[in-house]
mmCIF file with all atom_site columns, C-alpha atoms in Angstrom:
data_model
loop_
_atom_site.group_PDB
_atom_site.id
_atom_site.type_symbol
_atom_site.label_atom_id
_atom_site.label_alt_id
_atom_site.label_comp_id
_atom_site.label_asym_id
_atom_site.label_entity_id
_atom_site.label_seq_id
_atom_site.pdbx_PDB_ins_code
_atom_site.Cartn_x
_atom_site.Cartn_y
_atom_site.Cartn_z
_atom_site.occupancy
_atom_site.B_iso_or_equiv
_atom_site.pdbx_formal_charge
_atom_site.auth_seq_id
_atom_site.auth_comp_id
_atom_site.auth_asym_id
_atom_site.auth_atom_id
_atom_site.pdbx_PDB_model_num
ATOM 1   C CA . UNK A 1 1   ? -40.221 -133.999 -18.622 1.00 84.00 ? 4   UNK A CA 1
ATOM 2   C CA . UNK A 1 2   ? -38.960 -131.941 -15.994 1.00 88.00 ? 5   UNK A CA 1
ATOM 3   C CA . UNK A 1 3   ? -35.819 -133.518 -15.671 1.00 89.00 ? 6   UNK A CA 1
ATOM 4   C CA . UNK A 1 4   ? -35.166 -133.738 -19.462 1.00 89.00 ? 7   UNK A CA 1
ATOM 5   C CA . UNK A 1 5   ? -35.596 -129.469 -19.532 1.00 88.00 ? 8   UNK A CA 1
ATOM 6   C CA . UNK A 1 6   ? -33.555 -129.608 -16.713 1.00 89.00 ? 9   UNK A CA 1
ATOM 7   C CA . UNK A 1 7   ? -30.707 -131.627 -18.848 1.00 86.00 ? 10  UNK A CA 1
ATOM 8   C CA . UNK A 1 8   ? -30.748 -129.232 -21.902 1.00 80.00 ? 11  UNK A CA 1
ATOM 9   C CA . UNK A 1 9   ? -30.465 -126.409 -19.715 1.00 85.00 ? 12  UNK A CA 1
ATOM 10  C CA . UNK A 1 10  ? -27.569 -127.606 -17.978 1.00 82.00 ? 13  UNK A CA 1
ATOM 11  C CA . UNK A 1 11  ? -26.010 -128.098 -21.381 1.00 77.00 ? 14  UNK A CA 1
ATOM 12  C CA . UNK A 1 12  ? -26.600 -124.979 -22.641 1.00 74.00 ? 15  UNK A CA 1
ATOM 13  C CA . UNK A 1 13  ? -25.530 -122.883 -19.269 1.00 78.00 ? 16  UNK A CA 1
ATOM 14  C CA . UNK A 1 14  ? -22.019 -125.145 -20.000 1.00 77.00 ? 17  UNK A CA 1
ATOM 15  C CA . UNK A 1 15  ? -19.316 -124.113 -22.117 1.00 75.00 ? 18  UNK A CA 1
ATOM 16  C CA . UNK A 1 16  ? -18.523 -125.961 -25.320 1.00 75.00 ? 19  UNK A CA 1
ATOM 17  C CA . UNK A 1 17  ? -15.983 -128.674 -24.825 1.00 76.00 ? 20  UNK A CA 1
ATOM 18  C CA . UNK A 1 18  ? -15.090 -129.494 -28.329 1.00 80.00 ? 21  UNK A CA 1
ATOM 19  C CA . UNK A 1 19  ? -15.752 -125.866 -29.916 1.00 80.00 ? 22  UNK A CA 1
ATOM 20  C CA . UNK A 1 20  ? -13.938 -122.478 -28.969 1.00 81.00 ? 23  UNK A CA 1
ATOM 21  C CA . UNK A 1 21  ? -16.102 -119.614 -28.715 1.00 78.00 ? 24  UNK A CA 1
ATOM 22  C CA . UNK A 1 22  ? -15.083 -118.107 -31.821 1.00 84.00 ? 25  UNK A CA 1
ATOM 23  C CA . UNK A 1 23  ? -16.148 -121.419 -33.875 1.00 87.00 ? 26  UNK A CA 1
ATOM 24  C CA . UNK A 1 24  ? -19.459 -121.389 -32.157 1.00 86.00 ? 27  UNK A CA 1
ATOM 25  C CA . UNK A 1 25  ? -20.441 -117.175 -32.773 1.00 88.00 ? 28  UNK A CA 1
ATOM 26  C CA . UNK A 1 26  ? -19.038 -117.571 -36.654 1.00 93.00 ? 29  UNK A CA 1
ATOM 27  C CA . UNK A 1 27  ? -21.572 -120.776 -37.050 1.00 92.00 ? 30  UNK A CA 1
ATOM 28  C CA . UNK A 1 28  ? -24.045 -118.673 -35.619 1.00 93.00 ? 31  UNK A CA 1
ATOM 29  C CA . UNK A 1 29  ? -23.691 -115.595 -37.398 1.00 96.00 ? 32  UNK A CA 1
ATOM 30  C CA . UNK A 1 30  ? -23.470 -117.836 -40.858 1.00 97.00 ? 33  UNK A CA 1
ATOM 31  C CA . UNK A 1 31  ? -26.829 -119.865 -39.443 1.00 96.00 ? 34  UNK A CA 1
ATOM 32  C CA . UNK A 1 32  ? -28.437 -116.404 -39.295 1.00 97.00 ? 35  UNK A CA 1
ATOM 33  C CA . UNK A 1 33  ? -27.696 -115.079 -42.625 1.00 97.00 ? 36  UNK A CA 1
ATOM 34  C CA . UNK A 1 34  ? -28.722 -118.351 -44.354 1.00 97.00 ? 37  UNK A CA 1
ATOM 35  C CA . UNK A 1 35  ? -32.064 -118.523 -41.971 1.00 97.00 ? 38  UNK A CA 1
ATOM 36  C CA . UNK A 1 36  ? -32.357 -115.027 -43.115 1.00 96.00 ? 39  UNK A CA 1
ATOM 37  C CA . UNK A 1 37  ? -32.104 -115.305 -46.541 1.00 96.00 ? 40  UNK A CA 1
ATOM 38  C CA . UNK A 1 38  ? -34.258 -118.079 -46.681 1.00 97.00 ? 41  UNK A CA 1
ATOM 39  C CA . UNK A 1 39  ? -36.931 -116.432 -44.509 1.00 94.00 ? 42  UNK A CA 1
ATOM 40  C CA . UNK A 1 40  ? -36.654 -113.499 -47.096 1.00 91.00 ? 43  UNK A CA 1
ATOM 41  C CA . UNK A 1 41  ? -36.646 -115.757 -50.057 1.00 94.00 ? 44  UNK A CA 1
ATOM 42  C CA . UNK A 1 42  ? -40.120 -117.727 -48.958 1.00 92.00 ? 45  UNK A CA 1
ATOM 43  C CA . UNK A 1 43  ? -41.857 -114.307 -47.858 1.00 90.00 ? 46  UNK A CA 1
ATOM 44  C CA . UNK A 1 44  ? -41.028 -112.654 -51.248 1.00 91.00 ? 47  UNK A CA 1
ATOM 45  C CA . UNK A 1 45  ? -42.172 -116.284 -52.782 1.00 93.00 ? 48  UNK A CA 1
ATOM 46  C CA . UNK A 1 46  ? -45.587 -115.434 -51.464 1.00 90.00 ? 49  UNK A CA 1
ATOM 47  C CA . UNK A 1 47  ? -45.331 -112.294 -52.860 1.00 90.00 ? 50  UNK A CA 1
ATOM 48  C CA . UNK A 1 48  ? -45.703 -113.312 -56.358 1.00 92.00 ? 51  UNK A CA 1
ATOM 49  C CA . UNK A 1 49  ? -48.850 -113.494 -58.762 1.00 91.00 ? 52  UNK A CA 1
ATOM 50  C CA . UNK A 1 50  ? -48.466 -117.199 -59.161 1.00 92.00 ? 53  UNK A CA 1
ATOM 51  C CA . UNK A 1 51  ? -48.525 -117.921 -55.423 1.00 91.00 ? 54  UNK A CA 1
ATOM 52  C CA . UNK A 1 52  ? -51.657 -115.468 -54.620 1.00 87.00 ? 55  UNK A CA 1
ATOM 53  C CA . UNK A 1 53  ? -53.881 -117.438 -57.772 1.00 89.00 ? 56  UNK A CA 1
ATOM 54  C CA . UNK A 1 54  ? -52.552 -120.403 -56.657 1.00 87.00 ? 57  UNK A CA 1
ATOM 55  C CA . UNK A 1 55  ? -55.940 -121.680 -55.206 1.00 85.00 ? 58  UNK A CA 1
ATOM 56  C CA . UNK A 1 56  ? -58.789 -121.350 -57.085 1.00 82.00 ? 59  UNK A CA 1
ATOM 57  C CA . UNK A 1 57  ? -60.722 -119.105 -54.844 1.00 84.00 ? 60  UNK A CA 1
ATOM 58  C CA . UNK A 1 58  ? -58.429 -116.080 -55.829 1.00 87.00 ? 61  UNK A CA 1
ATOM 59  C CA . UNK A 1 59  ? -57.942 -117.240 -59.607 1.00 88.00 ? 62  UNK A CA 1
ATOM 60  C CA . UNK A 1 60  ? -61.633 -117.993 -60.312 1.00 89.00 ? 63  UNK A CA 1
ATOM 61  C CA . UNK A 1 61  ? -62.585 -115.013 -58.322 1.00 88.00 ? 64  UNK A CA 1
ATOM 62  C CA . UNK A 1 62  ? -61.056 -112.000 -57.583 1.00 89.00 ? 65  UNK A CA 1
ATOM 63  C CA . UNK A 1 63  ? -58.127 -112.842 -60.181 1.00 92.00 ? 66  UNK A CA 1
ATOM 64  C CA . UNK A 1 64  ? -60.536 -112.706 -63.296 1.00 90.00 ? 67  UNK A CA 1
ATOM 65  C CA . UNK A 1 65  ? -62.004 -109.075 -62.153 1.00 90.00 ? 68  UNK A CA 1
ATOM 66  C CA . UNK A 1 66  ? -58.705 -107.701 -62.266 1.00 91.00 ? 69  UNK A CA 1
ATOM 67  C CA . UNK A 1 67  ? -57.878 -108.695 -65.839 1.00 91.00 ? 70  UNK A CA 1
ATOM 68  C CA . UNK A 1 68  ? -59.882 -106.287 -67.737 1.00 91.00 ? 71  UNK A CA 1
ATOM 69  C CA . UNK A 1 69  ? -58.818 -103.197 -65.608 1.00 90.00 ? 72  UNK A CA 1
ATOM 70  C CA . UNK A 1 70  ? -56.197 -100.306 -65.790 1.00 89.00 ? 73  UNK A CA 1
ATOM 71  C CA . UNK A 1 71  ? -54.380 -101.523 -63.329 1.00 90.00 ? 74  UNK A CA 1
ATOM 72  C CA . UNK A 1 72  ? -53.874 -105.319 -65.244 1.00 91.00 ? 75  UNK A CA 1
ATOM 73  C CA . UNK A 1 73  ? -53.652 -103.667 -68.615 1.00 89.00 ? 76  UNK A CA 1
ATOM 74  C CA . UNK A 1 74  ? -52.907 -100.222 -69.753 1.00 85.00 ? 77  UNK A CA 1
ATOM 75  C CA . UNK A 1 75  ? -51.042 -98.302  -72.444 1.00 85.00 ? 78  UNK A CA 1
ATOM 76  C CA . UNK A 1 76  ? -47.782 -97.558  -70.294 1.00 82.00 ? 79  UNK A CA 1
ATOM 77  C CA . UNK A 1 77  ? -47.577 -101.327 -69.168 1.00 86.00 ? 80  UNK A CA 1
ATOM 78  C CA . UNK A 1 78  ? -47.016 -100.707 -65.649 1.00 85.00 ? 81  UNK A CA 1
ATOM 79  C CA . UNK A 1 79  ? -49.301 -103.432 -64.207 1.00 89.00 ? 82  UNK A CA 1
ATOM 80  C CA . UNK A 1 80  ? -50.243 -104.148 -60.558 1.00 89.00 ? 83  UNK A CA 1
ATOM 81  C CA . UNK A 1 81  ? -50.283 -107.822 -58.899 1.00 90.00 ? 84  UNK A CA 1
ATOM 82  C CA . UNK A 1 82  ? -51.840 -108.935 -56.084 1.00 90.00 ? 85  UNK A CA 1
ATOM 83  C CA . UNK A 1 83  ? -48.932 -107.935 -53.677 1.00 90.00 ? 86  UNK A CA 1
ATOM 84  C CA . UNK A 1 84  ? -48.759 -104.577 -54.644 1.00 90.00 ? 87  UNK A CA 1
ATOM 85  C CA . UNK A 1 85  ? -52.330 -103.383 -53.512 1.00 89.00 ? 88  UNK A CA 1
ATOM 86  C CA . UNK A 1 86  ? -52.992 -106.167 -51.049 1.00 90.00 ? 89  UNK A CA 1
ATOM 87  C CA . UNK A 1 87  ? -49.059 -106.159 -48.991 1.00 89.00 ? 90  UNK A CA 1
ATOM 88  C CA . UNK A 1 88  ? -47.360 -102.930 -48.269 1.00 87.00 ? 91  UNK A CA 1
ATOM 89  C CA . UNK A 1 89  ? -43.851 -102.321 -49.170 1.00 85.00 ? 92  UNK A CA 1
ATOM 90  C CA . UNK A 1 90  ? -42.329 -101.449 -45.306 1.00 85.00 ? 93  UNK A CA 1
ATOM 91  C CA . UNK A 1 91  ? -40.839 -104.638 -43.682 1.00 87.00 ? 94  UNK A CA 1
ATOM 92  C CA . UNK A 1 92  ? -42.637 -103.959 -40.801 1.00 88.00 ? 95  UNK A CA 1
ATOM 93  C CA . UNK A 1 93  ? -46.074 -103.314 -42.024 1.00 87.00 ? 96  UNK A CA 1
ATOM 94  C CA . UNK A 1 94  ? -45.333 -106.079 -44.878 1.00 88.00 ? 97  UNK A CA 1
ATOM 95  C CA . UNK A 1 95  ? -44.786 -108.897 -41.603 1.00 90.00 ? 98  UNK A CA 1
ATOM 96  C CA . UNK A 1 96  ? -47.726 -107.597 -40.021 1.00 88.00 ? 99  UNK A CA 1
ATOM 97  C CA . UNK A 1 97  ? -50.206 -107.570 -43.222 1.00 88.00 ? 100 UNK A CA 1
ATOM 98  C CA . UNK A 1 98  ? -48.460 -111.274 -43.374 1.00 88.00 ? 101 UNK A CA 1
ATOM 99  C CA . UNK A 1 99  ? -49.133 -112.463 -40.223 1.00 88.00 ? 102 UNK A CA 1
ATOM 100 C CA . UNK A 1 100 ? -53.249 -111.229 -40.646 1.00 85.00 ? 103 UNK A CA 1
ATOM 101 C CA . UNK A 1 101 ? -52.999 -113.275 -43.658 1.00 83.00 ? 104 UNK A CA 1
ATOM 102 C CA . UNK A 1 102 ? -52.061 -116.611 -42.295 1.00 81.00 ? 105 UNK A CA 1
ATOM 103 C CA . UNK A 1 103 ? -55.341 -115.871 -40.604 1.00 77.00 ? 106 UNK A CA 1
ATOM 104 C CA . UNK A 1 104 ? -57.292 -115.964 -43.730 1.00 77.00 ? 107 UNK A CA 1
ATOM 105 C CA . UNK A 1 105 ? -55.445 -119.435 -44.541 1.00 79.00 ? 108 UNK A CA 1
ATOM 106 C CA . UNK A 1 106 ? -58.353 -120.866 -42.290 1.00 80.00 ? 109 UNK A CA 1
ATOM 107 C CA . UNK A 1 107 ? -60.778 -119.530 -45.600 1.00 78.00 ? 110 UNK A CA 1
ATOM 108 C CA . UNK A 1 108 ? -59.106 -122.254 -47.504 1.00 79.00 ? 111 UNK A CA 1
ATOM 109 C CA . UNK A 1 109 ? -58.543 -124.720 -44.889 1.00 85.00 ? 112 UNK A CA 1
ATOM 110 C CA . UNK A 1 110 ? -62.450 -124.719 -43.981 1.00 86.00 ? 113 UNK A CA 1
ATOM 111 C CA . UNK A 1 111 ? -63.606 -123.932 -47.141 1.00 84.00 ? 114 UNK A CA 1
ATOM 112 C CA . UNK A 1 112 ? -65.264 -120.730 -46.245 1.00 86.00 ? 115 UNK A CA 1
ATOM 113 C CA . UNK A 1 113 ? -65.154 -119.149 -49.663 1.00 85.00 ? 116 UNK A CA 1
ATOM 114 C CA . UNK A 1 114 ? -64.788 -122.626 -51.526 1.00 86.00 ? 117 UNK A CA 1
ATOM 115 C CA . UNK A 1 115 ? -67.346 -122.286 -54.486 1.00 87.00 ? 118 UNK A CA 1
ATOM 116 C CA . UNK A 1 116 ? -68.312 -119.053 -56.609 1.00 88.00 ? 119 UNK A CA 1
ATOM 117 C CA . UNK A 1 117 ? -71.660 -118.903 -54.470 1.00 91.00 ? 120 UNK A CA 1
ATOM 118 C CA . UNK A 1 118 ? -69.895 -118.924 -51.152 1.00 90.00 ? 121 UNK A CA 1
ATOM 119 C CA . UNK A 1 119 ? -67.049 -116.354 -52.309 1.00 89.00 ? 122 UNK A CA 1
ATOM 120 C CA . UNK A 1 120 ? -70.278 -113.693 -53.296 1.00 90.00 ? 123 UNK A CA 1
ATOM 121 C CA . UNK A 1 121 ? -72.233 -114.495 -49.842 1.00 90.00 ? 124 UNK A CA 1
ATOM 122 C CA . UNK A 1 122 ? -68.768 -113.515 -47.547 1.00 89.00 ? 125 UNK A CA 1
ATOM 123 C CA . UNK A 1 123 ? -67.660 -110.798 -50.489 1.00 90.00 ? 126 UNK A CA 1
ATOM 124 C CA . UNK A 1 124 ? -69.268 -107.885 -48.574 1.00 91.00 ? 127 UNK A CA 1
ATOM 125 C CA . UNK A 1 125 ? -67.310 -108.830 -45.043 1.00 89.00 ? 128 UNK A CA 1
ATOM 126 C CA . UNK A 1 126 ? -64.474 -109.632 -47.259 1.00 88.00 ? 129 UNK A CA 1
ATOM 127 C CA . UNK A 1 127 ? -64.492 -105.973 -48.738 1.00 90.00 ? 130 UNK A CA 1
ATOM 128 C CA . UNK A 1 128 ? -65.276 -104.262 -45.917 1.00 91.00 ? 131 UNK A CA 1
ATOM 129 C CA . UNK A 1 129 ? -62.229 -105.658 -44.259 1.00 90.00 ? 132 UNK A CA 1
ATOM 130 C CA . UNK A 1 130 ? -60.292 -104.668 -47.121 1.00 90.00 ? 133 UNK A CA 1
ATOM 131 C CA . UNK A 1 131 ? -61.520 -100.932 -47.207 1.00 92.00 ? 134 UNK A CA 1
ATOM 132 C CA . UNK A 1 132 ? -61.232 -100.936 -43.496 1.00 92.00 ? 135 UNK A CA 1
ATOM 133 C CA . UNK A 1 133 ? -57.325 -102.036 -43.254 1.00 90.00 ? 136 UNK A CA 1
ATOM 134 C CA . UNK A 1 134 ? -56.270 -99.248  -46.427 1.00 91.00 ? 137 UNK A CA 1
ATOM 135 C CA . UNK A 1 135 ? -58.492 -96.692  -44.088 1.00 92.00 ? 138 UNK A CA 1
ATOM 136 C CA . UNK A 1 136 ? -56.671 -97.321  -41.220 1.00 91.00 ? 139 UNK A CA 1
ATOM 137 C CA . UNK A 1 137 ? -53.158 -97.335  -43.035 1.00 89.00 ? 140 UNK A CA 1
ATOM 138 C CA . UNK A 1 138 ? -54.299 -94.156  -44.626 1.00 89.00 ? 141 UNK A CA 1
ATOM 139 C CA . UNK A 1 139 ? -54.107 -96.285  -48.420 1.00 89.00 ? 142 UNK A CA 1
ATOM 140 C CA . UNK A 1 140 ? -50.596 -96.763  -48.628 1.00 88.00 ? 143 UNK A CA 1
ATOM 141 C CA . UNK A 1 141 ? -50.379 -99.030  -51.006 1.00 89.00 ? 144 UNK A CA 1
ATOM 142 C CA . UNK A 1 142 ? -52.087 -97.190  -53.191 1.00 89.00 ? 145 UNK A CA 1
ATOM 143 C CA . UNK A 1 143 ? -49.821 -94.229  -51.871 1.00 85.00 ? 146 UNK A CA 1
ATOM 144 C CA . UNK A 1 144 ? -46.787 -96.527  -53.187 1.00 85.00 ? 147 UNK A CA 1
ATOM 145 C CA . UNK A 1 145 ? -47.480 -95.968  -56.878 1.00 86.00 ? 148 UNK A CA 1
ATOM 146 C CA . UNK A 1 146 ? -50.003 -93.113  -56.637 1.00 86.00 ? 149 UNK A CA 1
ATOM 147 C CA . UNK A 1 147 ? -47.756 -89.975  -55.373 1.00 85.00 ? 150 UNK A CA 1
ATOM 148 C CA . UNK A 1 148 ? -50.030 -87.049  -54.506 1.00 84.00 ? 151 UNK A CA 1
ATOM 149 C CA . UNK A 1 149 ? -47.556 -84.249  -55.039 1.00 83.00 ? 152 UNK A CA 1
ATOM 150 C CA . UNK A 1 150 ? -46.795 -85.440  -58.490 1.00 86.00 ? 153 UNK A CA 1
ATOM 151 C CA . UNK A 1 151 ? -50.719 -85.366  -59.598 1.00 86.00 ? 154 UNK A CA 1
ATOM 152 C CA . UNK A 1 152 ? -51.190 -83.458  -62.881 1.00 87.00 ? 155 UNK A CA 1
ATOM 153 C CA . UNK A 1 153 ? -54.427 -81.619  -61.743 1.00 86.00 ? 156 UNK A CA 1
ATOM 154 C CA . UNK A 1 154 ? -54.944 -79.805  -64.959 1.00 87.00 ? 157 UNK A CA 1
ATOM 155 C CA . UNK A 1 155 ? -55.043 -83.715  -66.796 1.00 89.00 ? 158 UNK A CA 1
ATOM 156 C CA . UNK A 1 156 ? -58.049 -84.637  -64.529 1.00 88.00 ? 159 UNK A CA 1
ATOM 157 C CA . UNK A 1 157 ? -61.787 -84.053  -64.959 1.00 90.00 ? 160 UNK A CA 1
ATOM 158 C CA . UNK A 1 158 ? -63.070 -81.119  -62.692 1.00 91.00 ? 161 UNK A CA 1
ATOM 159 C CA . UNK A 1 159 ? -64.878 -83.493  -60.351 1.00 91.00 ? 162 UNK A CA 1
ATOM 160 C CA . UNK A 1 160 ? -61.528 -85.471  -59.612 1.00 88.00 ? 163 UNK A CA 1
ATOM 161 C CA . UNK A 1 161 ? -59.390 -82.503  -59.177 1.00 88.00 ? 164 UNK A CA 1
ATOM 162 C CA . UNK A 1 162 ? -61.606 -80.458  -57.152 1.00 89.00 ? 165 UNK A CA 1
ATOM 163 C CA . UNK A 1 163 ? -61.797 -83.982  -54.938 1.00 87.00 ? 166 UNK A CA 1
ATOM 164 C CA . UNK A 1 164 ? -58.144 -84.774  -54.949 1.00 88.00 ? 167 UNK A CA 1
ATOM 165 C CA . UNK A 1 165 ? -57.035 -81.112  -54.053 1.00 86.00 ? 168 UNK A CA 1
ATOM 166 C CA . UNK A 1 166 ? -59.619 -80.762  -51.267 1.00 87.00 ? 169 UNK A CA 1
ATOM 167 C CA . UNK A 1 167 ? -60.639 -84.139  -49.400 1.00 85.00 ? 170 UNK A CA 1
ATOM 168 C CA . UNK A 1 168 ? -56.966 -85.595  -49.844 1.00 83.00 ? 171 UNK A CA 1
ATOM 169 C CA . UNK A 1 169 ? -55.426 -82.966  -49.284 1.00 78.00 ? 172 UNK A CA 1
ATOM 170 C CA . UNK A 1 170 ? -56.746 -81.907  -46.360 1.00 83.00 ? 173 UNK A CA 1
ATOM 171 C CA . UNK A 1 171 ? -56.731 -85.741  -45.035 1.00 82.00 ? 174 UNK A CA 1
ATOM 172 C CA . UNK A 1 172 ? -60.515 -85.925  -45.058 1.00 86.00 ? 175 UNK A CA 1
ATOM 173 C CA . UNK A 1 173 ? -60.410 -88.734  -47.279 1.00 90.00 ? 176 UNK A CA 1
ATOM 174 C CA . UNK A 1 174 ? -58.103 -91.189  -48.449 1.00 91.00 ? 177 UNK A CA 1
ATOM 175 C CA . UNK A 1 175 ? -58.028 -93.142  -51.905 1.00 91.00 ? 178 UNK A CA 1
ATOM 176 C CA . UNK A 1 176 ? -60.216 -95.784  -50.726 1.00 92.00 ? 179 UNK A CA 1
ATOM 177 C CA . UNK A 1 177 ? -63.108 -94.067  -49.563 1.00 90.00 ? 180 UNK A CA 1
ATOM 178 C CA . UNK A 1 178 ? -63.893 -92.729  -53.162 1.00 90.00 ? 181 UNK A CA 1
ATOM 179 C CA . UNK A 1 179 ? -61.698 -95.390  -55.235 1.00 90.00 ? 182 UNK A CA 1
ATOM 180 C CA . UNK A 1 180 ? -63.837 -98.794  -53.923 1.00 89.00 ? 183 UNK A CA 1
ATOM 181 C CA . UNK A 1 181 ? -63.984 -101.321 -57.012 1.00 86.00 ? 184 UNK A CA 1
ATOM 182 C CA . UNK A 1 182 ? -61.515 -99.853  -58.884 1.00 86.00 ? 185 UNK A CA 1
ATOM 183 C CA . UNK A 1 183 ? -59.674 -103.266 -59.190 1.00 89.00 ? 186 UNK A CA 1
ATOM 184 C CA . UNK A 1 184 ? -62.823 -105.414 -58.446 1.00 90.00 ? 187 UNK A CA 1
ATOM 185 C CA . UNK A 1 185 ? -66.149 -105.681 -58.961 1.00 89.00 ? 188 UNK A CA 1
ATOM 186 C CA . UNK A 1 186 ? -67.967 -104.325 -56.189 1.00 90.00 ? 189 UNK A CA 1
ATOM 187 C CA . UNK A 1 187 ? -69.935 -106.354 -53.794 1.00 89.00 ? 190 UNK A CA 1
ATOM 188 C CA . UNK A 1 188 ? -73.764 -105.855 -53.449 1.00 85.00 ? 191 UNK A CA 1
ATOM 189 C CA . UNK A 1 189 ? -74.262 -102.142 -52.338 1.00 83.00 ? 192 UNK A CA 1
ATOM 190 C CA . UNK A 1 190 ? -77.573 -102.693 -51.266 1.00 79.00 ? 193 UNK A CA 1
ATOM 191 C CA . UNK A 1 191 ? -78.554 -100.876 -48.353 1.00 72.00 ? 194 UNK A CA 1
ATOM 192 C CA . UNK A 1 192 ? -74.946 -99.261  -47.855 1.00 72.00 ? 195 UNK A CA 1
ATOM 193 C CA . UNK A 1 193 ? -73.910 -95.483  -47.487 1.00 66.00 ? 196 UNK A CA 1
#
């Protein structure tokens, strides 16, 4: 084995006897915009609505809550999918929220949240996690659609205004610690602040 990394290295450490320099950086530049593009092309694939309720754990689930909300159906017709709330929009944060999902891949590989029974017993952890990761990122994909300085206080009740002006604001808060279930049902409360 040693010998054979040996070989390739060798090879690679020579210069190309067949191809000038100039062949061999053009073929690479070209293999980098089509790996690119079709890095781009699957990680915008799994961006979609049909590839999030592709298993039924998300469609028979968490997919059915959303339905009869404001942010599925609403008289402007702006409507949110999965990717909007659950993937932020930065390249950066977007591979990073990706690469903690392949994690949760292991959910459907062992079955983990398989049957309606099992999805309710892990729902609480599964939540939690949720709130925890928009807490940390300060909510921004709510933040995305959701633009504080263009808030119409005046059109909200006096409970919402007097919360929005002062707790978000002032950073206290952010969306998700007062806006929990708003596109899902909540989990069972029981026993939590």
């Amino acid at each position: 084995m040693r010998d054979l990394l040996r070989r390739y290295w060798r090879t690679l450490k020579r210069p190309s006897v067949h191809y000038s320099l100039g062949f061999l950086t053009i073929g690479g530049f070209i293999g980098g915009v089509i790996f690119w593009g079709a890095f781009n092309t699957a990680l915008e694939a799994t961006n979609t609505e049909q590839f999030c309720t592709g298993c039924h754990e998300m469609r028979d689930n968490v997919y059915l809550e959303l339905q009869p909300t404001i942010h599925f159906t609403n008289r402007s017709g702006v409507r949110a999918k999965c990717s909007d709330c659950h993937v932020p929009h930065d390249w950066t944060d977007k591979m990073a929220r990706k690469m903690q999902a392949s994690k949760e891949v292991w959910g459907k590989v062992f079955g983990s949240i398989s049957t309606r029974e099992k999805f309710l017993d892990k729902r609480l952890e599964l939540a939690r996690r949720e709130w925890a990761r928009l807490r940390a990122n300060d909510s921004l994909e709510c933040r995305n659609c959701h633009n504080y300085d263009s808030m119409d206080f005046t059109r909200q009740s006096r409970r919402a205004s007097y919360a929005h002006s002062t707790a978000l604001d002032t950073g206290a808060k952010t969306c998700i610690d007062c806006h929990k279930g708003i596109a899902h049902r909540l989990p069972n409360m029981a026993g939590i602040q």
